[in-house]
Amino acid sequence: MLRYFLSRLTSLAISLLVASVVIFLVVEVAPGDPASYMLGLNAQPDTLAALRTELGLDVPKPERYVDWVTGMLSGDFGMSYTYRTPVAQMVADRLWVSLPLALLALSLAVLIAFPAGLFAASRRGRPGDIGVMAATQLGIALPNFWFAMLLVMVFAISLRWFGAGGFPGWAEPVAALRALTLPAVALALPQAAILTRVLRSALLDTLDEDYIRTARAKGLSRRQALWRHALRNALIPVLTIIGLQFSFLLAGAIIIEQVFFLPGLGRLIFQSISQRDLIVVESVVMLLVFAVILVNFLVDLAYGAVDPRLRSRA
Amino acid sequence: MSLLEIRNLSLSLGPTRILRDLSLDIAPGEILALTGESGSGKSMTALATMGLLPPGARTSGRIRLNGTDLLSLSEARMCDQRGNTLGMVFQEPMTALNPVQTIGQQVAETLHLTRRSDPSMTPARVQALLHETLARVGLPPDRVPPTRYPHELSGGQRQRVVIAMAIIRRPALLIADEPTTALDVTTQAQILDLLRRLVQDNAMGLMMITHDLAVVGQMADRIAVLRAGEIVEQGPTHDVFAQRRHPYTRALFDASRHRADLHPVALQSPLLQVRNVSRDYPVKRSGLFQRRRSFPALSDISFDLRRGERLGLVGESGSGKSTLTRAILGLDPVSSGTITLAGTAVRTNTPSTRRHMQAVFQDPYSSFNPRHRVSRLISEPFHLLDNAPTGAARDAAVAEVLSAVNLSPSDADKYIHAFSGGQRQRIAIARALIIRPDLILFDEAVSALDVRVRAQILDLIADLSRRYNLSYLFISHDLSVVRGITDRVMVMQAGKIVEQGPTEQVLGAPRHPYTQSLIAAAPRLPDPATGGFDAARPAV
C-alpha cells in the first residue's frame, strides 16, 4: 500500500507542476496584453503602464512564473485589481462557503444514492426498481435551480423552516448550517439521481459475475451476496463519479449560489470574469485545478483500498 | 439408501424444455458422471439441485437429498442446505473467486455466517478449520498464506480454493461442473486426484459434470449420458463403456477416439523458418533501485515447417505457445532471431507476409463482428491483396469457400448469430482459406467444440489439407487432438522446444521427461472392447 501511495503522490506532484505551467502560459504568455485587456478599449496609456508594473509584466517570463508559484506556495496570490484586496483573502472567504456546501451536498447525495441504488439492484425489474429508476430519471431531467425555487417556496416561504437566502457567516454555526441546507439539498438531488443509477448498474453488472454464483452456492442469501460480495466490487465506477461530482460542486454551484444569494466561489469567478480581473481568475483556476487533482488523488487512494489488484500493480 | 435421488425432474425456461423426466441416484461415497454435449442440460441439472436456477425456470418432479425434498424448500431453508449439505465447484477458477477478498476470508465465510446460530464456532475454531481445510486441498497455510488474494494464485491453486470453500462444512454431496476443463493436463490430474480423495475420506457423494469421456472413465463409478435434456443411458462406468447400448453413447465414444484421415504428403522446400527466436517481457521492478529484470517467454526457438507439412505444437498454458503464434503472425515483435516465410522476413506491420498466412482462433463466439454478414466476414482478408476480386468474382469466391467447408453459399447473407459453434468454426476456416494462404495457424481451433463437432472439424481440416495442399501449424494443449491431425509435433515447455519429431514417435515413445509427464497426466479413454483400460495401449 505504501508503494501505491508514493506512486500516486508522485503523479499528483507532476500533475500540479504541469497544470501550473499550462495556466501560466495560457493567461500570461498568450498573444495580447493582459493589462490592456483588463482595462478595456478606452484605457489611458499611463494607467496601462501602471497596471503593467503592478502585474509584473515588465519582468522576464520565467522569473514571473517562479514569482507566481513561490507566491502561491507562501499564500500570496496577488491583489485583486477590481477590489484592491488580497486575492488569497477573497478566495479564502468564498471557500468557507463553497467547500462546506459541496461537502454537504455530496454527503447528502451519497446518503440518498447508496440505499436507493442497493434497493433498486436487489429488486431488478420489479416495481421497486422501476419506481427508483423513474425517480432518478426525473432527478436528472429537472434542473437544480427549479428544485431550489421549489424548496424556497415550500420550506422558506410557506413553512418558514429555513431562510430564503443569504449567509450569516460561520460565527453562528447553526445559522450558517441552516443557510446551507436548502442549497445543499437542491445541489444534491440531481447528483444523487446520477449516483443511484451508476451504483445500480455497477451492482447489476457485478451480480452477474461468477463469484456471486460461488457465494450463493456456499449458502449466502441473495441479500448477503449483494452486501458482502457485490457492493465492494461495484465501488470503482461509483468512486469515479463521486470524484467528478465533488469537483463540479465546488465551482459549478453558481446558479444555486445566485438563487440563494450565497457568496461562493462560483459567483466570485463569474464576477471576476465579467470585470476582467485576470489575477483573481488565474488564482481561482489554479485553486480549482489543485482541488480536482487532489480529489483524483484521494479517489485513486480509495481505488487502492477497495481493489487489491490495483495496489499490487503500482 | 441413496444420498441424492432425482425422480422425473422436468425443467423449462420460458417456452424451452430443458430437462425431461430425468431420474438418477447418487449413493454416499459414489461418483456419478453426468456427461453429454453442451446444451444437453448437464449444468441445469446441477443448478436445479443447488436451487440456483435462473429466474423464470419452472420445475416438476422431485430432488431428494437425504430424504429432504429440495424443490419444496423455501429459499431461506435452501440457503441452509447450500454450503452445509450441498457444495458446488465451478468450471472457471479465474472468475469464480471474489477479487477483492482474501482466499482465507472467502473460504471461512460460511463458518462466520453460522457463528450466530452455532456457539461452538469460536474465532479460534474457525481459524483451525480454515487451516485444516486449506491443507487438505493442498494449500498448506505456511506455503500459501490465507491472506493471499485470488490474483496472486495460479489457476490450479484457485480451483483448490473453490474446492476448499465447497467442502469446508463437509457437505454430503459435492457437485463439480467441469471442474478441470479450464486447467492444464498436469493440473487436471492433480485436481481429479484431490476430488477422488475427498470423496473417499468424507464418504461424500460427487456429481461430476464433464464432457470429457476420458475424465469420466478415470473418475466415475457410474455414468449418466444426457442428450437434449433426457438421460439416454446410465449404469456402471465399465458396463456403459463396454456395451454402449445407445447410439448416442456410441457416437460420443467414437468421436472422442476419432482420428482424422491424413493423406501422406511429400515434403517440399521449407516454407516457414524460425531461427533462434527469443522474446523477453520486462518484469516489474521489485524495488525502486532494483535492476529491471525480464521474463523469457521464448528462448532460442528454431524450427522449419516445410510446404505441405502438418506440424503440431503442444504445451501447457504459459509455455509460450501464444507468444510464438503471435510472433509468427507478425503481431508481436521478437527480441532476437528471425522468422521468414517463403524467404521473406516476417515483421510487424508488413502485409506482404501476412497475405501468405491466416489464422483460426479458439473462440468461435467472440472472434467475429456480430454486425457484419458472413460474406463480409469471410471476404475481409481480401484487403491484403493488391488486386482483390470485386462484385460477382468476390461473391463467387465466397460461395466457393463456403462450399469447401461444407456450408451453403446462401449462408453468405446471414449474420453470425444464426450459426452454431461448429458452423462458426467452419466460417473461420473459410475466412482463412479465401486468399489461399501458404500457411494456416490453427490456435486451439477445436478446443471449445463438443466432441462430435470437433471430429467433424478435424475431418474437414484433413480433407482441406488434401484438396488444397495446405501447410499448417496446429497449436493445442490437447495431445489426443494433435496426434490425429499432424505429421510432426513439437513440445514446448517454459519457452523452449524440449522435444520434436514425428507425431507417432514423440507421443508414442516420448523421450523428454516433460513430454512423458504430459502423456502420463492426460486421462485415457477406456478400451472399447472391454470398457477397461488397456495398459499396453499408448496413453493418448
Short mmCIF file of C-alpha atoms in Angstrom, two decimals, chain A:
data_model
loop_
_atom_site.label_atom_id
_atom_site.label_comp_id
_atom_site.label_asym_id
_atom_site.label_seq_id
_atom_site.Cartn_x
_atom_site.Cartn_y
_atom_site.Cartn_z
CA MET A 1 0.00 0.00 0.00
CA LEU A 2 2.92 2.38 0.77
CA ARG A 3 4.31 1.94 -2.73
CA TYR A 4 0.89 2.57 -4.22
CA PHE A 5 0.57 5.72 -2.07
CA LEU A 6 4.00 7.01 -3.16
CA SER A 7 3.35 6.33 -6.82
CA ARG A 8 0.02 8.23 -6.63
CA LEU A 9 1.73 11.07 -4.73
CA THR A 10 4.38 11.38 -7.44
CA SER A 11 1.73 11.58 -10.10
CA LEU A 12 -0.10 14.25 -8.03
CA ALA A 13 3.05 16.40 -7.85
CA ILE A 14 3.73 16.06 -11.58
CA SER A 15 0.12 16.94 -12.47
CA LEU A 16 0.28 20.08 -10.33
CA LEU A 17 3.53 21.22 -11.91
CA VAL A 18 2.20 20.69 -15.44
CA ALA A 19 -1.08 22.41 -14.60
CA SER A 20 0.65 25.47 -13.17
CA VAL A 21 2.81 25.83 -16.30
CA VAL A 22 -0.21 25.48 -18.60
CA ILE A 23 -2.27 28.05 -16.67
CA PHE A 24 0.64 30.47 -16.59
CA LEU A 25 1.27 30.10 -20.31
CA VAL A 26 -2.37 30.49 -21.26
CA VAL A 27 -3.03 33.58 -19.18
CA GLU A 28 0.29 35.38 -19.30
CA VAL A 29 2.11 34.41 -22.41
CA ALA A 30 -0.74 34.08 -24.87
CA PRO A 31 -0.73 36.82 -27.51
CA GLY A 32 -2.32 40.09 -26.42
CA ASP A 33 -1.65 42.31 -23.47
CA PRO A 34 -3.40 41.30 -20.21
CA ALA A 35 -3.25 44.88 -18.97
CA SER A 36 -4.99 46.37 -21.99
CA TYR A 37 -7.49 43.51 -21.92
CA MET A 38 -8.28 44.21 -18.27
CA LEU A 39 -8.65 47.95 -18.75
CA GLY A 40 -10.69 47.81 -21.94
CA LEU A 41 -10.51 49.90 -25.12
CA ASN A 42 -10.52 53.39 -23.68
CA ALA A 43 -7.64 52.98 -21.22
CA GLN A 44 -5.19 55.83 -20.65
CA PRO A 45 -1.55 54.97 -21.55
CA ASP A 46 -0.26 55.91 -18.10
CA THR A 47 -2.89 53.74 -16.36
CA LEU A 48 -1.86 50.87 -18.62
CA ALA A 49 1.80 51.33 -17.78
CA ALA A 50 0.99 51.43 -14.08
CA LEU A 51 -1.04 48.22 -14.31
CA ARG A 52 1.78 46.53 -16.26
CA THR A 53 4.21 47.32 -13.49
CA GLU A 54 1.72 46.19 -10.89
CA LEU A 55 1.11 42.93 -12.70
CA GLY A 56 4.85 42.47 -13.09
CA LEU A 57 4.57 42.29 -16.87
CA ASP A 58 7.87 44.14 -17.26
CA VAL A 59 9.78 41.28 -15.60
CA PRO A 60 11.11 38.38 -17.82
CA LYS A 61 8.62 35.50 -18.17
CA PRO A 62 10.50 32.63 -16.44
CA GLU A 63 11.10 34.91 -13.47
CA ARG A 64 7.40 35.82 -13.42
CA TYR A 65 6.47 32.15 -13.35
CA VAL A 66 8.79 31.45 -10.41
CA ASP A 67 7.45 34.51 -8.58
CA TRP A 68 3.88 33.42 -9.19
CA VAL A 69 4.45 29.84 -7.98
CA THR A 70 6.53 30.76 -4.93
CA GLY A 71 3.96 33.48 -4.12
CA MET A 72 1.16 30.94 -4.17
CA LEU A 73 3.16 28.49 -2.08
CA SER A 74 3.57 31.19 0.60
CA GLY A 75 -0.12 32.11 0.39
CA ASP A 76 0.37 35.29 -1.66
CA PHE A 77 -1.97 35.20 -4.65
CA GLY A 78 -1.55 38.88 -5.52
CA MET A 79 -4.02 41.78 -5.29
CA SER A 80 -7.40 41.88 -6.97
CA TYR A 81 -7.38 44.69 -9.49
CA THR A 82 -11.07 45.46 -9.06
CA TYR A 83 -11.44 45.21 -5.30
CA ARG A 84 -7.91 46.19 -4.26
CA THR A 85 -7.83 43.42 -1.65
CA PRO A 86 -5.52 40.39 -1.44
CA VAL A 87 -6.85 37.58 -3.66
CA ALA A 88 -5.92 35.00 -1.02
CA GLN A 89 -8.31 36.60 1.45
CA MET A 90 -11.15 36.83 -1.09
CA VAL A 91 -10.74 33.22 -2.15
CA ALA A 92 -10.48 32.02 1.44
CA ASP A 93 -13.74 33.76 2.39
CA ARG A 94 -15.56 32.23 -0.58
CA LEU A 95 -14.03 28.82 0.01
CA TRP A 96 -15.51 28.78 3.50
CA VAL A 97 -18.93 28.82 1.85
CA SER A 98 -18.30 26.69 -1.22
CA LEU A 99 -16.32 23.90 0.40
CA PRO A 100 -18.86 23.12 3.18
CA LEU A 101 -21.68 23.45 0.64
CA ALA A 102 -20.01 20.98 -1.74
CA LEU A 103 -19.22 18.53 1.06
CA LEU A 104 -22.74 18.78 2.45
CA ALA A 105 -24.32 18.28 -0.97
CA LEU A 106 -22.07 15.34 -1.80
CA SER A 107 -22.70 13.65 1.55
CA LEU A 108 -26.44 14.06 1.03
CA ALA A 109 -26.15 12.65 -2.50
CA VAL A 110 -24.22 9.61 -1.21
CA LEU A 111 -26.68 9.12 1.67
CA ILE A 112 -29.58 9.08 -0.78
CA ALA A 113 -27.86 7.16 -3.57
CA PHE A 114 -26.48 4.17 -1.66
CA PRO A 115 -29.75 2.95 -0.12
CA ALA A 116 -31.64 3.76 -3.35
CA GLY A 117 -29.08 2.01 -5.57
CA LEU A 118 -28.88 -1.08 -3.36
CA PHE A 119 -32.66 -1.21 -3.10
CA ALA A 120 -33.13 -0.96 -6.88
CA ALA A 121 -30.39 -3.50 -7.65
CA SER A 122 -31.81 -6.05 -5.22
CA ARG A 123 -35.18 -5.77 -6.94
CA ARG A 124 -34.08 -5.82 -10.56
CA GLY A 125 -37.06 -5.42 -12.89
CA ARG A 126 -39.59 -5.40 -10.08
CA PRO A 127 -41.84 -2.43 -9.15
CA GLY A 128 -39.39 -1.09 -6.53
CA ASP A 129 -36.61 -0.95 -9.10
CA ILE A 130 -38.85 0.64 -11.72
CA GLY A 131 -40.01 3.26 -9.19
CA VAL A 132 -36.46 4.21 -8.21
CA MET A 133 -35.42 4.39 -11.85
CA ALA A 134 -38.36 6.67 -12.72
CA ALA A 135 -37.48 8.96 -9.79
CA THR A 136 -33.84 9.17 -10.86
CA GLN A 137 -34.90 9.92 -14.42
CA LEU A 138 -36.86 12.86 -13.08
CA GLY A 139 -33.96 13.91 -10.83
CA ILE A 140 -31.58 14.05 -13.76
CA ALA A 141 -34.02 15.76 -16.14
CA LEU A 142 -35.15 18.60 -13.86
CA PRO A 143 -32.64 21.44 -13.46
CA ASN A 144 -31.39 22.05 -9.91
CA PHE A 145 -32.44 25.73 -9.86
CA TRP A 146 -36.00 24.55 -10.31
CA PHE A 147 -35.59 22.33 -7.25
CA ALA A 148 -34.05 25.32 -5.49
CA MET A 149 -37.04 27.56 -6.22
CA LEU A 150 -39.42 24.80 -5.19
CA LEU A 151 -37.55 24.30 -1.91
CA VAL A 152 -37.61 28.05 -1.20
CA MET A 153 -41.35 28.21 -1.84
CA VAL A 154 -42.16 25.24 0.38
CA PHE A 155 -39.61 25.38 3.22
CA ALA A 156 -38.77 29.08 3.36
CA ILE A 157 -41.91 30.90 2.31
CA SER A 158 -44.73 28.55 3.37
CA LEU A 159 -43.26 26.59 6.28
CA ARG A 160 -40.64 29.17 7.30
CA TRP A 161 -38.24 26.44 8.50
CA PHE A 162 -35.26 27.91 6.66
CA GLY A 163 -34.23 31.32 5.37
CA ALA A 164 -34.76 32.06 1.68
CA GLY A 165 -31.17 33.10 1.11
CA GLY A 166 -28.05 34.86 2.35
CA PHE A 167 -25.25 33.61 4.54
CA PRO A 168 -24.66 34.79 8.13
CA GLY A 169 -21.04 33.57 8.37
CA TRP A 170 -19.55 30.81 10.49
CA ALA A 171 -19.57 32.95 13.65
CA GLU A 172 -23.03 31.44 14.16
CA PRO A 173 -22.53 27.81 13.13
CA VAL A 174 -26.17 26.72 13.49
CA ALA A 175 -27.48 29.61 11.44
CA ALA A 176 -24.74 29.02 8.85
CA LEU A 177 -25.67 25.34 8.52
CA ARG A 178 -29.35 26.25 8.21
CA ALA A 179 -28.49 28.70 5.46
CA LEU A 180 -26.60 25.98 3.56
CA THR A 181 -29.24 23.25 3.98
CA LEU A 182 -31.65 24.16 1.20
CA PRO A 183 -28.90 24.92 -1.35
CA ALA A 184 -27.19 21.63 -0.46
CA VAL A 185 -30.44 19.70 -0.98
CA ALA A 186 -31.04 21.42 -4.32
CA LEU A 187 -27.49 20.57 -5.43
CA ALA A 188 -27.62 17.03 -4.06
CA LEU A 189 -30.82 15.78 -5.70
CA PRO A 190 -29.60 15.61 -9.33
CA GLN A 191 -26.22 14.25 -8.19
CA ALA A 192 -27.97 11.62 -6.07
CA ALA A 193 -30.04 10.59 -9.09
CA ILE A 194 -26.90 10.15 -11.23
CA LEU A 195 -25.07 8.29 -8.46
CA THR A 196 -28.06 5.98 -7.85
CA ARG A 197 -28.11 4.95 -11.49
CA VAL A 198 -24.35 4.39 -11.60
CA LEU A 199 -24.42 2.32 -8.41
CA ARG A 200 -27.41 0.28 -9.57
CA SER A 201 -25.90 -0.61 -12.94
CA ALA A 202 -22.48 -1.35 -11.38
CA LEU A 203 -24.18 -3.64 -8.86
CA LEU A 204 -26.20 -5.40 -11.55
CA ASP A 205 -23.03 -5.99 -13.59
CA THR A 206 -21.32 -7.41 -10.52
CA LEU A 207 -24.29 -9.60 -9.62
CA ASP A 208 -23.85 -11.40 -12.96
CA GLU A 209 -20.26 -12.32 -12.07
CA ASP A 210 -19.26 -15.91 -11.43
CA TYR A 211 -18.12 -15.20 -7.87
CA ILE A 212 -21.64 -14.15 -6.90
CA ARG A 213 -22.81 -17.57 -8.05
CA THR A 214 -20.00 -19.12 -5.99
CA ALA A 215 -21.12 -17.10 -2.97
CA ARG A 216 -24.72 -18.27 -3.47
CA ALA A 217 -23.53 -21.87 -3.84
CA LYS A 218 -21.85 -21.73 -0.45
CA GLY A 219 -25.06 -20.71 1.24
CA LEU A 220 -25.25 -16.90 1.14
CA SER A 221 -28.69 -15.45 0.56
CA ARG A 222 -29.20 -13.02 -2.31
CA ARG A 223 -29.01 -10.15 0.13
CA GLN A 224 -25.82 -11.40 1.76
CA ALA A 225 -24.18 -11.93 -1.63
CA LEU A 226 -25.16 -8.39 -2.62
CA TRP A 227 -23.75 -6.80 0.54
CA ARG A 228 -20.71 -8.98 1.14
CA HIS A 229 -19.51 -9.57 -2.43
CA ALA A 230 -21.17 -7.27 -4.96
CA LEU A 231 -21.04 -3.91 -3.18
CA ARG A 232 -17.28 -3.56 -2.81
CA ASN A 233 -16.66 -4.74 -6.35
CA ALA A 234 -19.18 -2.21 -7.65
CA LEU A 235 -17.49 0.72 -5.89
CA ILE A 236 -14.85 1.58 -8.52
CA PRO A 237 -17.21 3.29 -11.01
CA VAL A 238 -19.11 4.88 -8.11
CA LEU A 239 -15.91 6.39 -6.67
CA THR A 240 -15.03 7.80 -10.10
CA ILE A 241 -18.38 9.56 -10.32
CA ILE A 242 -18.14 10.85 -6.73
CA GLY A 243 -14.76 12.39 -7.54
CA LEU A 244 -16.12 14.12 -10.64
CA GLN A 245 -19.18 15.33 -8.75
CA PHE A 246 -17.13 16.91 -5.99
CA SER A 247 -15.03 18.88 -8.45
CA PHE A 248 -18.17 20.03 -10.20
CA LEU A 249 -19.95 21.01 -6.98
CA LEU A 250 -17.02 23.12 -5.77
CA ALA A 251 -17.21 25.65 -8.57
CA GLY A 252 -20.27 24.67 -10.56
CA ALA A 253 -22.82 25.76 -7.98
CA ILE A 254 -23.04 29.25 -9.45
CA ILE A 255 -26.75 29.17 -10.27
CA ILE A 256 -27.63 27.81 -6.85
CA GLU A 257 -25.39 30.45 -5.22
CA GLN A 258 -27.26 33.04 -7.23
CA VAL A 259 -30.69 31.70 -6.22
CA PHE A 260 -29.77 31.68 -2.52
CA PHE A 261 -27.54 34.80 -2.53
CA LEU A 262 -24.54 32.82 -1.28
CA PRO A 263 -21.07 34.39 -1.51
CA GLY A 264 -19.40 31.29 -3.01
CA LEU A 265 -16.57 30.57 -5.43
CA GLY A 266 -18.88 30.27 -8.43
CA ARG A 267 -20.11 33.82 -8.03
CA LEU A 268 -16.54 35.05 -7.46
CA ILE A 269 -15.40 33.52 -10.74
CA PHE A 270 -18.42 34.92 -12.57
CA GLN A 271 -17.83 38.42 -11.20
CA SER A 272 -14.09 38.43 -11.85
CA ILE A 273 -14.58 37.22 -15.41
CA SER A 274 -17.15 39.93 -16.13
CA GLN A 275 -14.83 42.53 -14.55
CA ARG A 276 -11.82 41.12 -16.44
CA ASP A 277 -9.95 40.67 -13.15
CA LEU A 278 -7.36 38.24 -14.54
CA ILE A 279 -5.40 37.96 -11.30
CA VAL A 280 -8.41 36.58 -9.47
CA VAL A 281 -9.39 34.33 -12.38
CA GLU A 282 -5.88 32.91 -12.60
CA SER A 283 -5.68 32.20 -8.87
CA VAL A 284 -9.13 30.65 -8.62
CA VAL A 285 -8.48 28.48 -11.67
CA MET A 286 -5.22 27.26 -10.13
CA LEU A 287 -7.03 26.58 -6.89
CA LEU A 288 -9.75 24.60 -8.67
CA VAL A 289 -7.19 22.64 -10.63
CA PHE A 290 -5.45 21.87 -7.36
CA ALA A 291 -8.76 20.74 -5.86
CA VAL A 292 -9.55 18.47 -8.82
CA ILE A 293 -6.08 16.90 -8.76
CA LEU A 294 -6.28 16.42 -5.00
CA VAL A 295 -9.70 14.79 -5.30
CA ASN A 296 -8.40 12.50 -8.03
CA PHE A 297 -5.52 11.59 -5.75
CA LEU A 298 -7.95 10.73 -2.97
CA VAL A 299 -10.12 8.74 -5.38
CA ASP A 300 -7.00 6.84 -6.53
CA LEU A 301 -6.18 6.03 -2.91
CA ALA A 302 -9.77 4.84 -2.43
CA TYR A 303 -9.46 2.59 -5.52
CA GLY A 304 -6.37 1.06 -3.95
CA ALA A 305 -8.18 0.50 -0.66
CA VAL A 306 -11.08 -1.19 -2.48
CA ASP A 307 -9.19 -3.30 -5.02
CA PRO A 308 -6.03 -5.23 -4.02
CA ARG A 309 -5.14 -5.82 -7.68
CA LEU A 310 -4.53 -2.08 -8.18
CA ARG A 311 -2.26 -1.94 -5.13
CA SER A 312 -0.03 -4.72 -6.40
CA ARG A 313 0.11 -3.27 -9.92
CA ALA A 314 1.62 0.03 -8.77
#
